[in-house]
Short mmCIF file of C-alpha atoms in Angstrom, two decimals:
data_model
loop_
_atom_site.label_atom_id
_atom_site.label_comp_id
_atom_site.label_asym_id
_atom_site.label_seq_id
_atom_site.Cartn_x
_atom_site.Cartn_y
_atom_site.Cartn_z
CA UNK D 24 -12.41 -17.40 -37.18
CA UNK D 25 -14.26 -14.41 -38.16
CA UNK D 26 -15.46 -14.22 -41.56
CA UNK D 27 -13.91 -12.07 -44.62
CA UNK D 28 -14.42 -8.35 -44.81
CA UNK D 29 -15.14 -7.80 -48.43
CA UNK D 30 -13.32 -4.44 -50.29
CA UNK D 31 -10.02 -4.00 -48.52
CA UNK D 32 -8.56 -1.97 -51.51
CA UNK D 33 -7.36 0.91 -51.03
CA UNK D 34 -9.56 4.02 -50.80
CA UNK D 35 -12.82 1.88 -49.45
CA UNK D 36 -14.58 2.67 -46.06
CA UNK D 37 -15.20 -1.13 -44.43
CA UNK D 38 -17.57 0.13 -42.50
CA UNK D 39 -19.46 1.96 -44.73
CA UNK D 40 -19.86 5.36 -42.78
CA UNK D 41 -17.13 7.64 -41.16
CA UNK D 42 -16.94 8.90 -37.58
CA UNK D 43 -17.65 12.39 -36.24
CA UNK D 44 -15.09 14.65 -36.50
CA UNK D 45 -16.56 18.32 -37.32
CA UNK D 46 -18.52 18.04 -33.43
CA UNK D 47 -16.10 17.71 -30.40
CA UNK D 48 -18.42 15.35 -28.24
CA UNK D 49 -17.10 13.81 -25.05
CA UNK D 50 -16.53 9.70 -25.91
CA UNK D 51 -14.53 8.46 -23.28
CA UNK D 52 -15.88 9.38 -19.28
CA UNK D 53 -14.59 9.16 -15.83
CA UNK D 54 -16.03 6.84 -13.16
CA UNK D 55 -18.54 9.54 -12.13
CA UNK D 56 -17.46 9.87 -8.75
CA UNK D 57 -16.59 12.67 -6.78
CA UNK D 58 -13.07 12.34 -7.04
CA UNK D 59 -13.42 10.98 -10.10
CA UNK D 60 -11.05 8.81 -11.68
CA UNK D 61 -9.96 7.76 -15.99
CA UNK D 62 -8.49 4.82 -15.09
CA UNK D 63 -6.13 5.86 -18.13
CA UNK D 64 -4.04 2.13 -17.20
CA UNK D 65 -6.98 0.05 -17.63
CA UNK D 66 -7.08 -2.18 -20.25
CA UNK D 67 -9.75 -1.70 -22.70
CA UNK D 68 -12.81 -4.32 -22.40
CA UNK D 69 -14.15 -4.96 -26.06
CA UNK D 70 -17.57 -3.44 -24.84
CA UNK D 71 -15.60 -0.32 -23.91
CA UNK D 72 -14.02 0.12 -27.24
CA UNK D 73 -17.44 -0.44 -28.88
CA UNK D 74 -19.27 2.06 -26.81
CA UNK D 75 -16.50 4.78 -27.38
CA UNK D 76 -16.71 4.12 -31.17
CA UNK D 77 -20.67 4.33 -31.09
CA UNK D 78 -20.88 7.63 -29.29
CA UNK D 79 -18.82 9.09 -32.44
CA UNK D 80 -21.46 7.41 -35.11
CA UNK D 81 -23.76 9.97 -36.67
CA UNK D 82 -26.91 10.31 -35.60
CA UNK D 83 -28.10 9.55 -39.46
CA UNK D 84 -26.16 6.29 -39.30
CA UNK D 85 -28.52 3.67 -40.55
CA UNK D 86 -27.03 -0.41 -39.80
CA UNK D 87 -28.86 -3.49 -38.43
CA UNK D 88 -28.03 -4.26 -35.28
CA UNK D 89 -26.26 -7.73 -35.06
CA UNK D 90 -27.22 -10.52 -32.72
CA UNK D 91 -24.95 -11.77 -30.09
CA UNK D 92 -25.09 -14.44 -27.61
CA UNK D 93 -23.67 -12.93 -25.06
CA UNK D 94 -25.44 -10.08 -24.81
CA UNK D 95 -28.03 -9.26 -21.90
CA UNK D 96 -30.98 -7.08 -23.48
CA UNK D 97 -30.61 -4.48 -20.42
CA UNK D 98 -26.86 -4.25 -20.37
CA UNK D 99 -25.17 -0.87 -20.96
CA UNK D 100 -22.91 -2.40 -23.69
CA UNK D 101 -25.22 -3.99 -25.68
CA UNK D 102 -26.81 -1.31 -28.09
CA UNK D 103 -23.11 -0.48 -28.69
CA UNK D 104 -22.13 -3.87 -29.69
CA UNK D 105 -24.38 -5.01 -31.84
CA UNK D 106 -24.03 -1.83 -33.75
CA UNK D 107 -20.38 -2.51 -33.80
CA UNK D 108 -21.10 -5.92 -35.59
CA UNK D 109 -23.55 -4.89 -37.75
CA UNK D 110 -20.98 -2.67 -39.36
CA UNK D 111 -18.78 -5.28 -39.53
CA UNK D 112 -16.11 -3.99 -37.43
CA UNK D 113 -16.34 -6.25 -34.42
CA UNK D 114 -16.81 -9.59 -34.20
CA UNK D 115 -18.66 -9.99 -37.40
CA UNK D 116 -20.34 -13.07 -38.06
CA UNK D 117 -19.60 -14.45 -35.17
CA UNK D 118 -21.57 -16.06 -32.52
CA UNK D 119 -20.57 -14.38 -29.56
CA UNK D 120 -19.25 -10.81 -28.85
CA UNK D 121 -17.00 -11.63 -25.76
CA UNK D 122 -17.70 -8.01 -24.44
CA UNK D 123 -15.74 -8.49 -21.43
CA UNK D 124 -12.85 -9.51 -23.25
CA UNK D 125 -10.01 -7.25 -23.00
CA UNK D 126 -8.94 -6.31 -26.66
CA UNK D 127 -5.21 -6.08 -28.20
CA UNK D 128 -4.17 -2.98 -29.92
CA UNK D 129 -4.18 -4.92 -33.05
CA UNK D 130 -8.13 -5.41 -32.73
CA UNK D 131 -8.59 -2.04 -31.80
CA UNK D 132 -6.76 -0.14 -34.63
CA UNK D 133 -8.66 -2.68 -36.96
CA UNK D 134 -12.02 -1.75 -35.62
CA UNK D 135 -11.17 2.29 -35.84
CA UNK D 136 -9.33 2.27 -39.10
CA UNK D 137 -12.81 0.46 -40.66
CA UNK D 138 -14.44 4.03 -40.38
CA UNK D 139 -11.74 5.67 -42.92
CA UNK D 140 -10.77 5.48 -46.18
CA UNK D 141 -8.05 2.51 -46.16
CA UNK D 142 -4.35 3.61 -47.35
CA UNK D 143 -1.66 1.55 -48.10
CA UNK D 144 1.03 4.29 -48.64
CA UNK D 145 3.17 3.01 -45.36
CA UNK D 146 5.61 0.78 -44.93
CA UNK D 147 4.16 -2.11 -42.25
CA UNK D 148 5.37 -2.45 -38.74
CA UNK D 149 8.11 -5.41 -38.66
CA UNK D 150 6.62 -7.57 -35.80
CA UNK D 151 2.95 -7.61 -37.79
CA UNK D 152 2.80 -10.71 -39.73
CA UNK D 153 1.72 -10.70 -43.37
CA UNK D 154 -1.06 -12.63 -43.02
CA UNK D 155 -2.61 -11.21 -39.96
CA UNK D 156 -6.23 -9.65 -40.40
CA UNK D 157 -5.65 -6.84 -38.45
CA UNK D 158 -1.94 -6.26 -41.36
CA UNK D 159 -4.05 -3.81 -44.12
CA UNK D 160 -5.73 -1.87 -40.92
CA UNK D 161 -2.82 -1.39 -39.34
CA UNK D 162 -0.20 -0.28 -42.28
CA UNK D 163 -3.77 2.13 -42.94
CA UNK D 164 -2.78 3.75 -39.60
CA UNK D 165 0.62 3.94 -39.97
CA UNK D 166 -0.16 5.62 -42.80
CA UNK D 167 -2.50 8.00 -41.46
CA UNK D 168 0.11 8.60 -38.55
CA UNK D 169 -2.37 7.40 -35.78
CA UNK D 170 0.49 5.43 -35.10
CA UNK D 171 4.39 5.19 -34.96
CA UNK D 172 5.48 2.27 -32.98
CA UNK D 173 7.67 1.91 -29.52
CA UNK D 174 11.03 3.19 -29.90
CA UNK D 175 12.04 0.07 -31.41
CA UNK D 176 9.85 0.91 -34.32
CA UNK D 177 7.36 -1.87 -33.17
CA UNK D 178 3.63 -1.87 -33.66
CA UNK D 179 3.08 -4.81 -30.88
CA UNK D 180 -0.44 -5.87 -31.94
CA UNK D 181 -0.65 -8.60 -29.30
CA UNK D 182 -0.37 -6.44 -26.42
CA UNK D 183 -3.76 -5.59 -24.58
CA UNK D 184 -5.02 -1.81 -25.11
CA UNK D 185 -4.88 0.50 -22.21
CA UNK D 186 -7.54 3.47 -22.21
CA UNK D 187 -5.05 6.23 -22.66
CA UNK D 188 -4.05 4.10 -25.80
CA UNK D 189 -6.97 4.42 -27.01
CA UNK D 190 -8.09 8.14 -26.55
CA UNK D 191 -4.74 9.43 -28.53
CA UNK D 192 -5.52 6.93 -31.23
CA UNK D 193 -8.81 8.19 -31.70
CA UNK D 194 -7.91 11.52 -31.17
CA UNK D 195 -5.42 11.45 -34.34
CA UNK D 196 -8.07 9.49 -36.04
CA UNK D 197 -10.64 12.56 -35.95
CA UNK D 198 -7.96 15.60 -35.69
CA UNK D 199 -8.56 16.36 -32.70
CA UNK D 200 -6.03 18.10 -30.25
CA UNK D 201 -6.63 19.88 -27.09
CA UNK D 202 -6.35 23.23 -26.65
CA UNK D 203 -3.97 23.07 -23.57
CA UNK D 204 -3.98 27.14 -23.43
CA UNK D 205 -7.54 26.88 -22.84
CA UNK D 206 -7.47 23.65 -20.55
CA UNK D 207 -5.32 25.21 -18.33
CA UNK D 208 -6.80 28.44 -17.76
CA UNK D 209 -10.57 26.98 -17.32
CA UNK D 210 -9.61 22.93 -15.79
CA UNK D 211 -12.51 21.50 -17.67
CA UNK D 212 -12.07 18.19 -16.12
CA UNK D 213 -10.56 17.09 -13.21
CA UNK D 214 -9.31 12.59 -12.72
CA UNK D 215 -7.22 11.82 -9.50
CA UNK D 216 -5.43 9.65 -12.01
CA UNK D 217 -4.43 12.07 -14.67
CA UNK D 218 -1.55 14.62 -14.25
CA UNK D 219 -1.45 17.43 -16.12
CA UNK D 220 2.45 15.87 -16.25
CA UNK D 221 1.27 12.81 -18.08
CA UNK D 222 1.96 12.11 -21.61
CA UNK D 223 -1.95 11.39 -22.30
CA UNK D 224 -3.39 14.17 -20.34
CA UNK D 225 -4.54 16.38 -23.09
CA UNK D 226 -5.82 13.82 -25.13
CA UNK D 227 -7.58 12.63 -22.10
CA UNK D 228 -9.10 15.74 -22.07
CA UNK D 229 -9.77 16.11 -25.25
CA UNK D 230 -11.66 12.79 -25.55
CA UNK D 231 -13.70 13.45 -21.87
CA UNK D 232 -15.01 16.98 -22.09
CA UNK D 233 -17.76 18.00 -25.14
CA UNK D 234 -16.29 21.43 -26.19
CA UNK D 235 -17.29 23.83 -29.37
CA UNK D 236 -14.31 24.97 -31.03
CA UNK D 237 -12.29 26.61 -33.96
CA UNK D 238 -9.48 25.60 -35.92
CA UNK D 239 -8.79 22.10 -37.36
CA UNK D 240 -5.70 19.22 -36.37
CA UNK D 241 -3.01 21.30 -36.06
CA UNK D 242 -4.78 25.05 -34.37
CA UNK D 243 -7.46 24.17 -32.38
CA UNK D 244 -9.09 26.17 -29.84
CA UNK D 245 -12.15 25.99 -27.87
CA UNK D 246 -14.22 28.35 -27.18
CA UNK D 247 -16.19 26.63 -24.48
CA UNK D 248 -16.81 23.33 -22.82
CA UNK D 249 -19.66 21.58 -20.68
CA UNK D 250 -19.70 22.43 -17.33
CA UNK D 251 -18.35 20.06 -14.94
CA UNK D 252 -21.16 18.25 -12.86
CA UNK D 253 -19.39 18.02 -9.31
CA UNK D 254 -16.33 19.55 -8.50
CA UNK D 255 -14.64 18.20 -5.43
CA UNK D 256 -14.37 20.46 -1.95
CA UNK D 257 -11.59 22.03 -1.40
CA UNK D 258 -9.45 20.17 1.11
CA UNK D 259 -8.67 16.58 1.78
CA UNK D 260 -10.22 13.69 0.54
CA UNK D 261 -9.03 10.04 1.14
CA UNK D 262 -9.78 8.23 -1.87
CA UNK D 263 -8.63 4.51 -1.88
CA UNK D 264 -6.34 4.02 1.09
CA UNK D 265 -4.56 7.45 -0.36
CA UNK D 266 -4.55 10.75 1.31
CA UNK D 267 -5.25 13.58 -1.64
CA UNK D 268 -5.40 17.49 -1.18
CA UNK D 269 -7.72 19.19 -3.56
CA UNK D 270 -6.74 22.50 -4.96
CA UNK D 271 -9.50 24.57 -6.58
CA UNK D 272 -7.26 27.05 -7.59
CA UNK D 273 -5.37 24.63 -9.97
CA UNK D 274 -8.38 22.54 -10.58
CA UNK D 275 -6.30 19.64 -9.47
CA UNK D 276 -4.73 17.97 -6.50
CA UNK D 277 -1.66 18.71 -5.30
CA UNK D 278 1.09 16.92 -6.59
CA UNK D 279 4.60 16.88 -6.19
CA UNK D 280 4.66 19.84 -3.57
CA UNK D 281 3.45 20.56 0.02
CA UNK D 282 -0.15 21.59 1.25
CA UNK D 283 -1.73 21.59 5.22
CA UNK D 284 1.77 20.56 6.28
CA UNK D 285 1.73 17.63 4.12
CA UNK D 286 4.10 16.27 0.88
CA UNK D 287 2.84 15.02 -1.74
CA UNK D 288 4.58 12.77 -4.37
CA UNK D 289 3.92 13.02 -8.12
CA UNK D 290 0.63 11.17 -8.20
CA UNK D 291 -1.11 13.26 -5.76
CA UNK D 292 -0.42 11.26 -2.76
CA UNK D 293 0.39 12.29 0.65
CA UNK D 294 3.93 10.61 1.45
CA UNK D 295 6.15 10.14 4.35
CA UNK D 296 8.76 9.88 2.02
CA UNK D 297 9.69 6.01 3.01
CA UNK D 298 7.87 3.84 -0.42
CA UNK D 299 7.62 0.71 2.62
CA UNK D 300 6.33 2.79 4.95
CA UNK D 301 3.72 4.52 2.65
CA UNK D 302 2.67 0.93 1.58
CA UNK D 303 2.14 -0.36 5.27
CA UNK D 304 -0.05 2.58 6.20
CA UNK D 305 -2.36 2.69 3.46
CA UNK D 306 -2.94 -0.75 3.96
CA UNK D 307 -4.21 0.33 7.42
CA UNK D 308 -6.06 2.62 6.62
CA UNK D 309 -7.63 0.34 3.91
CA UNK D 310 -8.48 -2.63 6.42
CA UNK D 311 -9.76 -0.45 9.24
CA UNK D 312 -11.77 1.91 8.35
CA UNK D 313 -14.69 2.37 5.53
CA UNK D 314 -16.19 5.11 3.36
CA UNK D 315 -18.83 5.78 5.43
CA UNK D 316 -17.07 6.73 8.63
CA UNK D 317 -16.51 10.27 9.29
CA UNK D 318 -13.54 11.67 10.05
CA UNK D 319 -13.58 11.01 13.55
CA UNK D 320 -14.46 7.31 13.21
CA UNK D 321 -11.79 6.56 10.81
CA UNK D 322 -9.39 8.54 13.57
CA UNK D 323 -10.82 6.51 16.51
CA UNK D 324 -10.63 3.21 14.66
CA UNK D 325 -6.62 3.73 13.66
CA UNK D 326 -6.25 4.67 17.30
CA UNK D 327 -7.54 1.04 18.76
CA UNK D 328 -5.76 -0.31 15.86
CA UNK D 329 -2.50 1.29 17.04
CA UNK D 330 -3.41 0.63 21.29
CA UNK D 331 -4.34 -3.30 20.61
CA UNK D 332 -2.19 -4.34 18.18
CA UNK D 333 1.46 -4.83 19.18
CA UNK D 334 3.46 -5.64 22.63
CA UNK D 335 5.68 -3.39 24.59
CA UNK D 336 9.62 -3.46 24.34
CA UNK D 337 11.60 -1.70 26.60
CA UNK D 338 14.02 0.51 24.90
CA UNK D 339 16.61 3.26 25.55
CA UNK D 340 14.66 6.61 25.63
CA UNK D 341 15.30 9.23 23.40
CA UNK D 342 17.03 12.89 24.48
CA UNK D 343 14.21 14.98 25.37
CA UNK D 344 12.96 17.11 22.80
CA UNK D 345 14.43 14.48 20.10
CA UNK D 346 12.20 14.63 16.71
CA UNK D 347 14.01 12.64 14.24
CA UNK D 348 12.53 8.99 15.24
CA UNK D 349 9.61 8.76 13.83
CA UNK D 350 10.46 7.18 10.68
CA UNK D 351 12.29 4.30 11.92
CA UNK D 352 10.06 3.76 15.19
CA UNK D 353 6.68 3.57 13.25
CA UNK D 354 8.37 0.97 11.02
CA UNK D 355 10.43 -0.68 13.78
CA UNK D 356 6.62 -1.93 15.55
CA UNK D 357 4.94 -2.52 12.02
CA UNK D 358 7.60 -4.76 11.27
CA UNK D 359 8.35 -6.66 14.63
CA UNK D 360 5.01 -5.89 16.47
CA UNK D 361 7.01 -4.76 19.71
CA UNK D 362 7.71 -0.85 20.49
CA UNK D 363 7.35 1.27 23.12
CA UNK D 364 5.93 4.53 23.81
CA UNK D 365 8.13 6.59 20.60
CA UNK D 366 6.85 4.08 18.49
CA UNK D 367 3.03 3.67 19.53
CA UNK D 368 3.01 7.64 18.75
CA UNK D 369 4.95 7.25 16.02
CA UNK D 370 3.01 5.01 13.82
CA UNK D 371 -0.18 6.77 15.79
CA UNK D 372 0.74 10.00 14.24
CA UNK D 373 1.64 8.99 10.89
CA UNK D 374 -1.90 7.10 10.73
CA UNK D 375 -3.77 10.43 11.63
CA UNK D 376 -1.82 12.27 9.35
CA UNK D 377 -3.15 9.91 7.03
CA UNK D 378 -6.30 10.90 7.51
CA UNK D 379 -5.70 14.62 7.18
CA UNK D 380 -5.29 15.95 10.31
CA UNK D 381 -2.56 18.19 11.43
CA UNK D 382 -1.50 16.03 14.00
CA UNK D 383 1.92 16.98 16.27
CA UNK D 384 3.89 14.77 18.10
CA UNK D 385 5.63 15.59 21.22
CA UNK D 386 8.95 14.06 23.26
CA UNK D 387 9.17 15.11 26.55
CA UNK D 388 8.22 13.54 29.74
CA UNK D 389 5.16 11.96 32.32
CA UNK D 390 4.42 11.86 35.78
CA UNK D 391 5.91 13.10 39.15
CA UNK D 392 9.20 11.38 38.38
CA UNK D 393 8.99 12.84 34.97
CA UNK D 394 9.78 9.63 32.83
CA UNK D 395 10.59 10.37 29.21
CA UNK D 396 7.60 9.48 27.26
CA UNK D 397 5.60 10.48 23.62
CA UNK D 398 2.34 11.08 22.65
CA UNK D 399 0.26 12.55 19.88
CA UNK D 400 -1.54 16.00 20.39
CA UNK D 401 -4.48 16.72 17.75
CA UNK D 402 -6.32 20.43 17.82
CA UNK D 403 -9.77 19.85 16.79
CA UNK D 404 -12.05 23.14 16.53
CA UNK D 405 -9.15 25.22 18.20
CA UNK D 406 -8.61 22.81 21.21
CA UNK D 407 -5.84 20.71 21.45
CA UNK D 408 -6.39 16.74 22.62
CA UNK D 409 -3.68 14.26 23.91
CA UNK D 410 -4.27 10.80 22.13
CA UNK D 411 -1.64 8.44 24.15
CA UNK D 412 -2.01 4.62 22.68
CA UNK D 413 0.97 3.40 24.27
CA UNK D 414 -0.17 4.55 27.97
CA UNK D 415 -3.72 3.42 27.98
CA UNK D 416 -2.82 -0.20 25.77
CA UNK D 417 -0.25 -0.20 29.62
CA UNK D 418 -3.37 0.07 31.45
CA UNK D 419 -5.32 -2.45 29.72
CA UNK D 420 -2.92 -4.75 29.93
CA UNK D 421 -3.20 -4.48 33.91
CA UNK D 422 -6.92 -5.10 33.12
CA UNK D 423 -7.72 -1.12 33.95
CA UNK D 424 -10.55 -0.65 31.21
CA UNK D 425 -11.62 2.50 33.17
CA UNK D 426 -8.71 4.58 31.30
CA UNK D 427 -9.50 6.82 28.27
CA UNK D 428 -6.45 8.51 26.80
CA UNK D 429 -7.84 9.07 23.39
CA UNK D 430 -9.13 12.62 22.77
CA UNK D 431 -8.95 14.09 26.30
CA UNK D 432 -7.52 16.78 28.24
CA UNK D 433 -5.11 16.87 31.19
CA UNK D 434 -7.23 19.76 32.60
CA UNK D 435 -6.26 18.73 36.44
CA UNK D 436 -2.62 18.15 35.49
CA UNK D 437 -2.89 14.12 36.47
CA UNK D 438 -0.14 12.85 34.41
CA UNK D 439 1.48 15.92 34.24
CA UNK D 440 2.41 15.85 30.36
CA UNK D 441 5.58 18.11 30.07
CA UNK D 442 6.64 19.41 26.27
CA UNK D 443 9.62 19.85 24.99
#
């Protein structure tokens, strides 16, 4: 159990020293990368809430350090959390600081609300019980309007903190509010994972991005920000199995609209518009290739993926010229592991798509007896390449490892490729 807090009457500051609210310093950062991502969804690690609530400490703050178990000297949360317990908002007296641990939203509003005067002017959330620690923190919030419950007027203390949680609770806590004017004329700070249509975007920025400003709670404006460090290229960028098309006009990727001939859904990812379909090919892309291919590689290894990996099945041919199979072909041979030529290219051509290239695929015919066939044609640095899967995985199987249909052009007319 952890011990007491002494002076829980109204008006007294447990922790005997208030945060900073008159200096707009960044508190909660990205992952650094160059498509960097918030994680906003992530739940909150105790050493995560402890090392946002130390940033805000004044630099004046005097408090012995507690001493933890569990804490490596060299670790990046430790300072942080033994700060956090010698104020006696975390874990105090306790053996052990469990910084891993992720925390409920009961623990957390207990550990900010320390750093205020406490109220008791609000009536308490129904589902917190009486007798609960975390009760005279969290009626001290309600109060303070950090807080008003779910739509069914519930608090829901148990339930584990996420990090946009915990950014708009701290931003009520200090008064601050972004200043979306300004936000989204300069884009301060860019996340894969944040919208600018998400509920917690502004506080997200707000909490990420040190900014001077004017104005208190309710008309704040900044009047300038730290630079951003990287900015990503404009372009695409495959971040985690998803396809992503940076706009540096917006400051943002694309989302929810079309850019290089690709959609892109709400999140920022490049779609084909089938959810099962989406999920099959970024699982692909996630098993065969790596960060540090190039382009190229990444291209070369989806294209053995898609010449080695299934059987042919005869099937009616398509009317020449036909472009509306692509869809169902690519899914028919991920999901049965037979297809013929329309599907090899199909599911070819949705993988290199994937990657970001602005790959067509054709319907016409092969040969002297002009057989209906598909393929996939790429243009790399203003020439166009024929990538056929389906034809050279034909002459493999006839043990004819002298054929190379990837990246190559019919310059002789030898298999006499005719488009639609």
């Amino acid at each position: 159990m952890e011990e007491e807090i002494p002076g829980l009457e109204a008006g007294v500051v447990v922790a005997g020293v208030t945060l900073i609210q008159n200096r707009h310093i960044a508190y909660a950062l990205g992952d650094g990368k160059a498509m960097p991502s918030f994680n906003p969804w992530r739940r909150v690690t105790r050493a995560e809430a402890a090392q946002m609530l130390c940033r805000l400490l004044p630099e004046e703050t005097l408090v012995s350090p507690a001493s933890y178990a569990d804490l490596p000297v060299n670790a990046w949360y430790s300072y942080a959390s033994s700060i956090m317990g010698g104020l006696g908002v975390m874990r105090s007296g306790e053996e052990t600081f469990q910084p891993g641990e992720e925390i409920t939203r009961g623990e957390f509003v207990r550990s900010l609300a320390c750093f205020f005067p406490l109220r008791d002017d609000a009536e308490q959330f129904p589902d917190v019980p009486a007798d609960s620690p975390d009760a005279p923190f969290i009626r001290s919030a309600r109060a303070y309007g950090w807080t008003q419950g779910n739509k069914d007027g519930l608090f829901c203390p148990e339930n584990l903190l996420t990090r946009a949680e915990a950014v708009v609770m701290i931003n009520r806590a200090l008064g601050r509010q972004a200043d979306s004017e300004y936000i989204g004329t300069y884009h301060p700070a860019f996340y894969i994972d944040v919208s600018p249509e998400t509920w917690f975007y502004y506080d997200v920025m707000e909490a990420s991005v040190y900014h001077d400003h004017t104005g208190g709670e309710t008309d704040e404006r900044w009047t300038s920000h730290a630079v951003r460090q990287t900015v990503p290229t404009e372009g695409f960028h495959l971040v985690n199995g998803w396809l992503f098309f940076y706009d540096s006009a917006r400051g943002d990727v694309v989302r929810s609209g079309i850019s290089g001939g690709h959609t892109f859904d709400i999140n920022g990812h490049f779609t084909t518009g089938n959810a099962e379909l989406d999920s099959k090919l970024r699982n692909i892309v996630l098993s065969k290739t790596t960060p540090d291919m190039t382009q190229e590689q990444k291209l070369r290894a989806l294209y053995v993926y898609t010449r080695d990996s299934f059987t042919y099945l005869r099937r009616p041919a398509y009317p020449f010229g036909a472009t509306d199979f692509m869809e169902e072909d690519a899914l028919r041979i991920l999901n049965t592991g037979y297809g013929n030529c329309y599907c090899y290219a199909a599911l070819f051509w949705y993988l290199s798509r994937w990657l970001g290239y602005d790959a067509r695929i054709f319907n016409g015919t092969l040969g002297k007896n002009r057989a209906p066939h598909s393929w996939v044609e790429i243009t790399m640095d203003g020439t166009p390449y024929i990538f056929d899967t389906e034809l050279e995985m034909a002459y493999r199987r006839k043990n004819r490892f002298d054929i190379n249909l990837y990246k190559f052009q019919d310059l002789e007319n030898r298999w006499r490729y005719v488009r639609p």
